[in-house]
Tab-separated table of C-alpha atoms in Angstrom:
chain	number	residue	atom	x	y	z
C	1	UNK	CA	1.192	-16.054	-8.382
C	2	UNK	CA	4.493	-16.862	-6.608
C	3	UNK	CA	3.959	-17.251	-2.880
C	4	UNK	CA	7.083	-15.768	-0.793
C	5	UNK	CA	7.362	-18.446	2.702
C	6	UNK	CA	9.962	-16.603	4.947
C	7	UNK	CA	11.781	-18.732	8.077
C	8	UNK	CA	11.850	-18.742	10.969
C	9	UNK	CA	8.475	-16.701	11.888
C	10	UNK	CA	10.522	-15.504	14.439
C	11	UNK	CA	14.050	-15.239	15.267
C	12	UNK	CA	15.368	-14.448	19.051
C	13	UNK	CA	19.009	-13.596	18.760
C	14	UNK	CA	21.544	-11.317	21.072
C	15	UNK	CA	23.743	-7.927	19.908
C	16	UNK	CA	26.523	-9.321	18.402
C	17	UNK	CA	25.296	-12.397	16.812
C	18	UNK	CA	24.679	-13.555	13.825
C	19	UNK	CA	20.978	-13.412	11.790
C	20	UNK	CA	20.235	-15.896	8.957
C	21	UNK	CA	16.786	-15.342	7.352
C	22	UNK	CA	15.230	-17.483	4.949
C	23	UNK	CA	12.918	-16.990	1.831
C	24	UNK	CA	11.842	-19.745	-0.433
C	25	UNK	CA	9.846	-19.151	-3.341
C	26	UNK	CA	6.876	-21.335	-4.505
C	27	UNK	CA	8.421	-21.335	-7.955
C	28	UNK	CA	11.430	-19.535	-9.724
C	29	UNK	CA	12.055	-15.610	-9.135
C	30	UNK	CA	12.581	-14.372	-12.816
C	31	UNK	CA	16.051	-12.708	-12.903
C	32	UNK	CA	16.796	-12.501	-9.293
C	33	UNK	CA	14.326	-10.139	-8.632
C	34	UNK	CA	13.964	-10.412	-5.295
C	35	UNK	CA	13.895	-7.742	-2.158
C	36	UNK	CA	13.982	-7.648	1.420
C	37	UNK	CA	13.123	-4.502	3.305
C	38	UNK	CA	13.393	-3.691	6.993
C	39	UNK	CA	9.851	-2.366	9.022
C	40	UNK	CA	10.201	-1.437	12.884
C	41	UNK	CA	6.650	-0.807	14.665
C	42	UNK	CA	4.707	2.180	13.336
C	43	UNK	CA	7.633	3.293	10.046
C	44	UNK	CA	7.008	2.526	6.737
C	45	UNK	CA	9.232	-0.308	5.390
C	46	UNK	CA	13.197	0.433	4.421
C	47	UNK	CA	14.597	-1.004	1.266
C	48	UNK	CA	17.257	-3.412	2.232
C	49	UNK	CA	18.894	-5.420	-0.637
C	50	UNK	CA	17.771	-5.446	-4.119
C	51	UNK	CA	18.570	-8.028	-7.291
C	52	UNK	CA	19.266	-10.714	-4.399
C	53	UNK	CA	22.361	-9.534	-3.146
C	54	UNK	CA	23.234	-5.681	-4.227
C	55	UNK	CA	22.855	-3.408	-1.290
C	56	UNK	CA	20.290	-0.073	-1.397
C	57	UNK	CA	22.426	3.356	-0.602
C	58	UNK	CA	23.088	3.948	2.996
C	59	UNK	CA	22.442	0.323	3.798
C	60	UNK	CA	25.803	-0.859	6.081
C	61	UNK	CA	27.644	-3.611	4.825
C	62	UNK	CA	26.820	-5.753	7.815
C	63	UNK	CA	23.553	-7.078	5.642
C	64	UNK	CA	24.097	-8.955	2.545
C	65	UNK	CA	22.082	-10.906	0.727
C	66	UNK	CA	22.125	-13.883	-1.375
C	67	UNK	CA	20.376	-16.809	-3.374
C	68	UNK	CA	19.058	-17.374	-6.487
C	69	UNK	CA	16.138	-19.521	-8.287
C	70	UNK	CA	13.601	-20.431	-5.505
C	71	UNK	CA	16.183	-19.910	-2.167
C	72	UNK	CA	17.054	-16.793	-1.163
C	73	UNK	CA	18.692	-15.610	2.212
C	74	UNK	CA	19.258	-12.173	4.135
C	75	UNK	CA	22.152	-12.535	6.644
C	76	UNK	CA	22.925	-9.688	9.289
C	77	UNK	CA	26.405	-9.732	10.710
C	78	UNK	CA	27.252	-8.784	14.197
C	79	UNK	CA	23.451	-7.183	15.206
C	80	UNK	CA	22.977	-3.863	16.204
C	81	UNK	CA	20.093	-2.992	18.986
C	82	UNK	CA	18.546	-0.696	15.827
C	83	UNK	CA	18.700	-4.430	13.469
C	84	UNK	CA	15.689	-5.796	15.787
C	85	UNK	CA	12.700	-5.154	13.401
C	86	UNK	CA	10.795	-7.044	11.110
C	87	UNK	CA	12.012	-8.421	7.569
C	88	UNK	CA	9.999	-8.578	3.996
C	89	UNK	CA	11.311	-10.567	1.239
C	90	UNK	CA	9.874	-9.394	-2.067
C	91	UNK	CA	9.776	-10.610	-5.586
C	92	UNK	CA	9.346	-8.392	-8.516
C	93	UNK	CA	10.502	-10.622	-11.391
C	94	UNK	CA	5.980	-11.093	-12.602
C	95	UNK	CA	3.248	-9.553	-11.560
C	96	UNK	CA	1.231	-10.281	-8.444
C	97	UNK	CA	4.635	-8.407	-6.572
C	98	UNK	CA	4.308	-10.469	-4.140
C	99	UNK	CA	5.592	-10.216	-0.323
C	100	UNK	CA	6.654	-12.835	1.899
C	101	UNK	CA	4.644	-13.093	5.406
C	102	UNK	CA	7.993	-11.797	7.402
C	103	UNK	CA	10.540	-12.536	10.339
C	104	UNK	CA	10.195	-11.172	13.379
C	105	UNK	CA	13.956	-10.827	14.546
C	106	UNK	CA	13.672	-10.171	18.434
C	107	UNK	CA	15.859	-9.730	21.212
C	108	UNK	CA	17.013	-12.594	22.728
I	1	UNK	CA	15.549	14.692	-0.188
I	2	UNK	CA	12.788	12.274	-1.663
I	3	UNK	CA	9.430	13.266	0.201
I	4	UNK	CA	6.120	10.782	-0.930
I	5	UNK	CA	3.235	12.036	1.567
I	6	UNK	CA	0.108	10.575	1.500
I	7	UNK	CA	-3.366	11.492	2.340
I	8	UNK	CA	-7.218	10.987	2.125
I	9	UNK	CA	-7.651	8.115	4.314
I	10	UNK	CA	-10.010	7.946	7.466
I	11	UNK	CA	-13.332	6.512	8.138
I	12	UNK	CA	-15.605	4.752	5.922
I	13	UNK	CA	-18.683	2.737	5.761
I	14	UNK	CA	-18.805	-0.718	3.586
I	15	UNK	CA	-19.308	-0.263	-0.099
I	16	UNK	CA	-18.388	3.433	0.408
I	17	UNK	CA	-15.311	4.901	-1.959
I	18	UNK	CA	-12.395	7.225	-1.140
I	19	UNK	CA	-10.087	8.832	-2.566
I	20	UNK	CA	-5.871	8.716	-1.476
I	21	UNK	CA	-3.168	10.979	-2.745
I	22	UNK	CA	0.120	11.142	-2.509
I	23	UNK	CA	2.369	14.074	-2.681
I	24	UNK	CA	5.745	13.545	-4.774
I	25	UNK	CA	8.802	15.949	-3.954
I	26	UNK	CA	12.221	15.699	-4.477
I	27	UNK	CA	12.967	13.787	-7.540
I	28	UNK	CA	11.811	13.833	-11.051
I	29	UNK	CA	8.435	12.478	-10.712
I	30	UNK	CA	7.409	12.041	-14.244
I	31	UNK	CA	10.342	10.136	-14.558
I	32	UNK	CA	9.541	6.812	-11.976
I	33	UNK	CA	6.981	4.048	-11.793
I	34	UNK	CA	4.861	4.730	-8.402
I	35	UNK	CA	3.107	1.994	-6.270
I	36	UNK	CA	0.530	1.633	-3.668
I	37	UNK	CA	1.371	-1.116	-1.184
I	38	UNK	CA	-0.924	-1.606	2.184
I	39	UNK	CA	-0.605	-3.864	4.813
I	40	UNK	CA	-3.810	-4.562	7.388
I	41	UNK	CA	-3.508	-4.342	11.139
I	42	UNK	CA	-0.856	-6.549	12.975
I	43	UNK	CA	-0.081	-8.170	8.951
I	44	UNK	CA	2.335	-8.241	6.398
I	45	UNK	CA	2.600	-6.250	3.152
I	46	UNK	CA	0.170	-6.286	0.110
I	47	UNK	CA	1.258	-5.249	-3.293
I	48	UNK	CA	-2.137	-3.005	-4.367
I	49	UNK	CA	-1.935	-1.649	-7.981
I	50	UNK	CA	1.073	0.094	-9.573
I	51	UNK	CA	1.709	2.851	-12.820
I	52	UNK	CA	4.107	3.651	-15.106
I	53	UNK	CA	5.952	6.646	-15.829
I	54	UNK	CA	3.583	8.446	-17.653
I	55	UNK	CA	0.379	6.932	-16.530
I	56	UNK	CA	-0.505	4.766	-19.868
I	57	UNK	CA	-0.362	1.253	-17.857
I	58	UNK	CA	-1.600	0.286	-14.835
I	59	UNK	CA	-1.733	-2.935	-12.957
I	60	UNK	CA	-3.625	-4.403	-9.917
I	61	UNK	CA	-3.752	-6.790	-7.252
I	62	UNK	CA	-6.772	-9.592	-7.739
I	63	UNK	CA	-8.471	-8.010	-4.410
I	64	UNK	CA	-8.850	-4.815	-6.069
I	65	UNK	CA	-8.882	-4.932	-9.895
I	66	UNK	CA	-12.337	-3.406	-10.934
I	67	UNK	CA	-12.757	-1.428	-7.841
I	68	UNK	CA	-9.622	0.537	-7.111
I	69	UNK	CA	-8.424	2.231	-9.873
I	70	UNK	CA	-4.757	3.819	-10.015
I	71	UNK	CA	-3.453	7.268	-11.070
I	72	UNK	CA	-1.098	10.088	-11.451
I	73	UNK	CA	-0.877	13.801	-12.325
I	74	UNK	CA	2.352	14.364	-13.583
I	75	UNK	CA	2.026	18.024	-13.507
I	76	UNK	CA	0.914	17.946	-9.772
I	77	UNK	CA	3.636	15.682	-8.453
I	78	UNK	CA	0.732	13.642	-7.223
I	79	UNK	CA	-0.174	9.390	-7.240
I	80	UNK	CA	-3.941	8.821	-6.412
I	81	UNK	CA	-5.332	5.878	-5.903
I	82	UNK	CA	-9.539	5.692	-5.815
I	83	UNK	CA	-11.299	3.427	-3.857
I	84	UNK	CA	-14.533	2.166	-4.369
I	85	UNK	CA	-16.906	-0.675	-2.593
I	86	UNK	CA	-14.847	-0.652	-0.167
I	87	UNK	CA	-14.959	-3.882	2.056
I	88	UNK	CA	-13.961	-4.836	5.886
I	89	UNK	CA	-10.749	-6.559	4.198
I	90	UNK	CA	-9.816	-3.282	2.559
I	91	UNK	CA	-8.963	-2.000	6.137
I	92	UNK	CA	-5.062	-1.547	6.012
I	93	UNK	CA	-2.467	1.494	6.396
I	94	UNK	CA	-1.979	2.642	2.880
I	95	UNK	CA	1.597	3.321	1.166
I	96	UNK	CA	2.847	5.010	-1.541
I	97	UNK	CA	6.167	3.854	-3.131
I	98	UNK	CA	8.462	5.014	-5.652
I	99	UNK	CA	9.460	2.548	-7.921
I	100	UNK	CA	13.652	2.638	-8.344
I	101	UNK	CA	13.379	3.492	-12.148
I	102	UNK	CA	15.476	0.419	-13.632
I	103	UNK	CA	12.427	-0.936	-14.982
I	104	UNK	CA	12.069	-3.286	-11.661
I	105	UNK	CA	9.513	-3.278	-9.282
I	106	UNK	CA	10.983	-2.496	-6.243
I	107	UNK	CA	10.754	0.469	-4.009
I	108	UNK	CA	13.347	2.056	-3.251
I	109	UNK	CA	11.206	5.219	-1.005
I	110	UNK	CA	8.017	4.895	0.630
I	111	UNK	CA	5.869	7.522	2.320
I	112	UNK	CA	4.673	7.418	5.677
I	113	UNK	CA	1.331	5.649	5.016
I	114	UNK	CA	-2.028	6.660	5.807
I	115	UNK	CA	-5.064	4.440	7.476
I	116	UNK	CA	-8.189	3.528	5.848
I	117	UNK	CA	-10.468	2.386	8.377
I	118	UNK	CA	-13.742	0.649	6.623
I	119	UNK	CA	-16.446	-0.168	8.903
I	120	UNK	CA	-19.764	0.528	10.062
């Protein structure tokens, strides 16, 4: 089973700035297969970035992703209020799917 | 507009079973993978068991494989997903998810999840 560890746990940050979040992989995601979704209290998660670094429809080009192998990253530019949520990386390359534990990006 | 609603959940005692469904509208539903995904109170998200397009492969999770058991109707737009001996651990919102249909495992629509509460 590949076990997702996402950094920080939790992430305080201010509208405006920038958001760098981190998920390492306990051993090589087949084919970039790799996810992050978006989950704000009490809605079902909100596909994000897919294959590592291609962007889901509707998704505004402030988030991009990137990474490959066992380091992958999910960087917001210039946050919105509605960007303060919490973040699942996800790999789908072999089965368990597996999800990362999350960040927690806050208002600073 | 893609519409997965789910349903079934509620109150249940230890080793007790129930049954989920979800709802499919708004896409070609014999034509997608479909997932269930739950996530326990306050935690993060659990891959739970997932099908293929037309039902003839299934695959589970370790904390469910020979008690949940995974599948669809095709001609009733509808994922099910039974659950039996249920245990404390098994207490989680429940999701359905439609699988993107490249042949990869993400999800690219959920529904709105539904609460299975197991407990005495």
């Amino acid at each position: 089973e590949i076990v997702l560890t996402q950094s920080p746990g939790t992430l305080s940050l201010s509208p405006g700035e920038r958001a760098t979040l981190s998920c390492r992989a306990s051993q090589s995601v087949t084919s970039t297969f790799l996810a992050w979704y978006q989950q704000k209290p009490g809605q079902a998660p909100r596909l994000l970035i897919y294959g590592a670094s291609s962007r889901a429809t509707g998704i505004p080009d402030r988030f991009s992703g990137s990474g490959s192998g066992t380091d992958f990253t999910l960087t917001i530019t210039r946050l919105e209020p509605e960007d303060f949520a919490v973040y699942y990386c996800q790999q789908y390359g072999s089965s368990p799917y597996t999800f990362g534990q999350g960040t927690k990006l806050e208002i600073k | 507009e893609v519409q997965l609603v789910e349903s079934g959940g509620g109150l249940v005692q230890p080793g007790g079973s129930l049954r989920l469904s979800c709802a499919a509208s708004g896409f070609t539903f014999s034509n997608y993978a479909m997932t269930w995904a739950r996530q326990a109170p306050g935690k993060g998200l659990e891959w739970v068991s997932s099908v293929t397009s037309s039902g003839s492969r299934t695959d589970y999770a370790d904390s469910v494989k020979g008690r949940f058991t995974i599948s669809r109707d095709n001609s009733k737009n509808t994922l099910y997903l039974q659950m039996k001996s249920l245990r404390g651990e098994d207490t989680a919102v429940y999701y359905c998810a439609k699988e993107d249909g490249s042949g990869s495992s993400y999800y690219d629509y959920w529904g709105q999840g539904i609460l299975v509460t197991v407990s005495s």
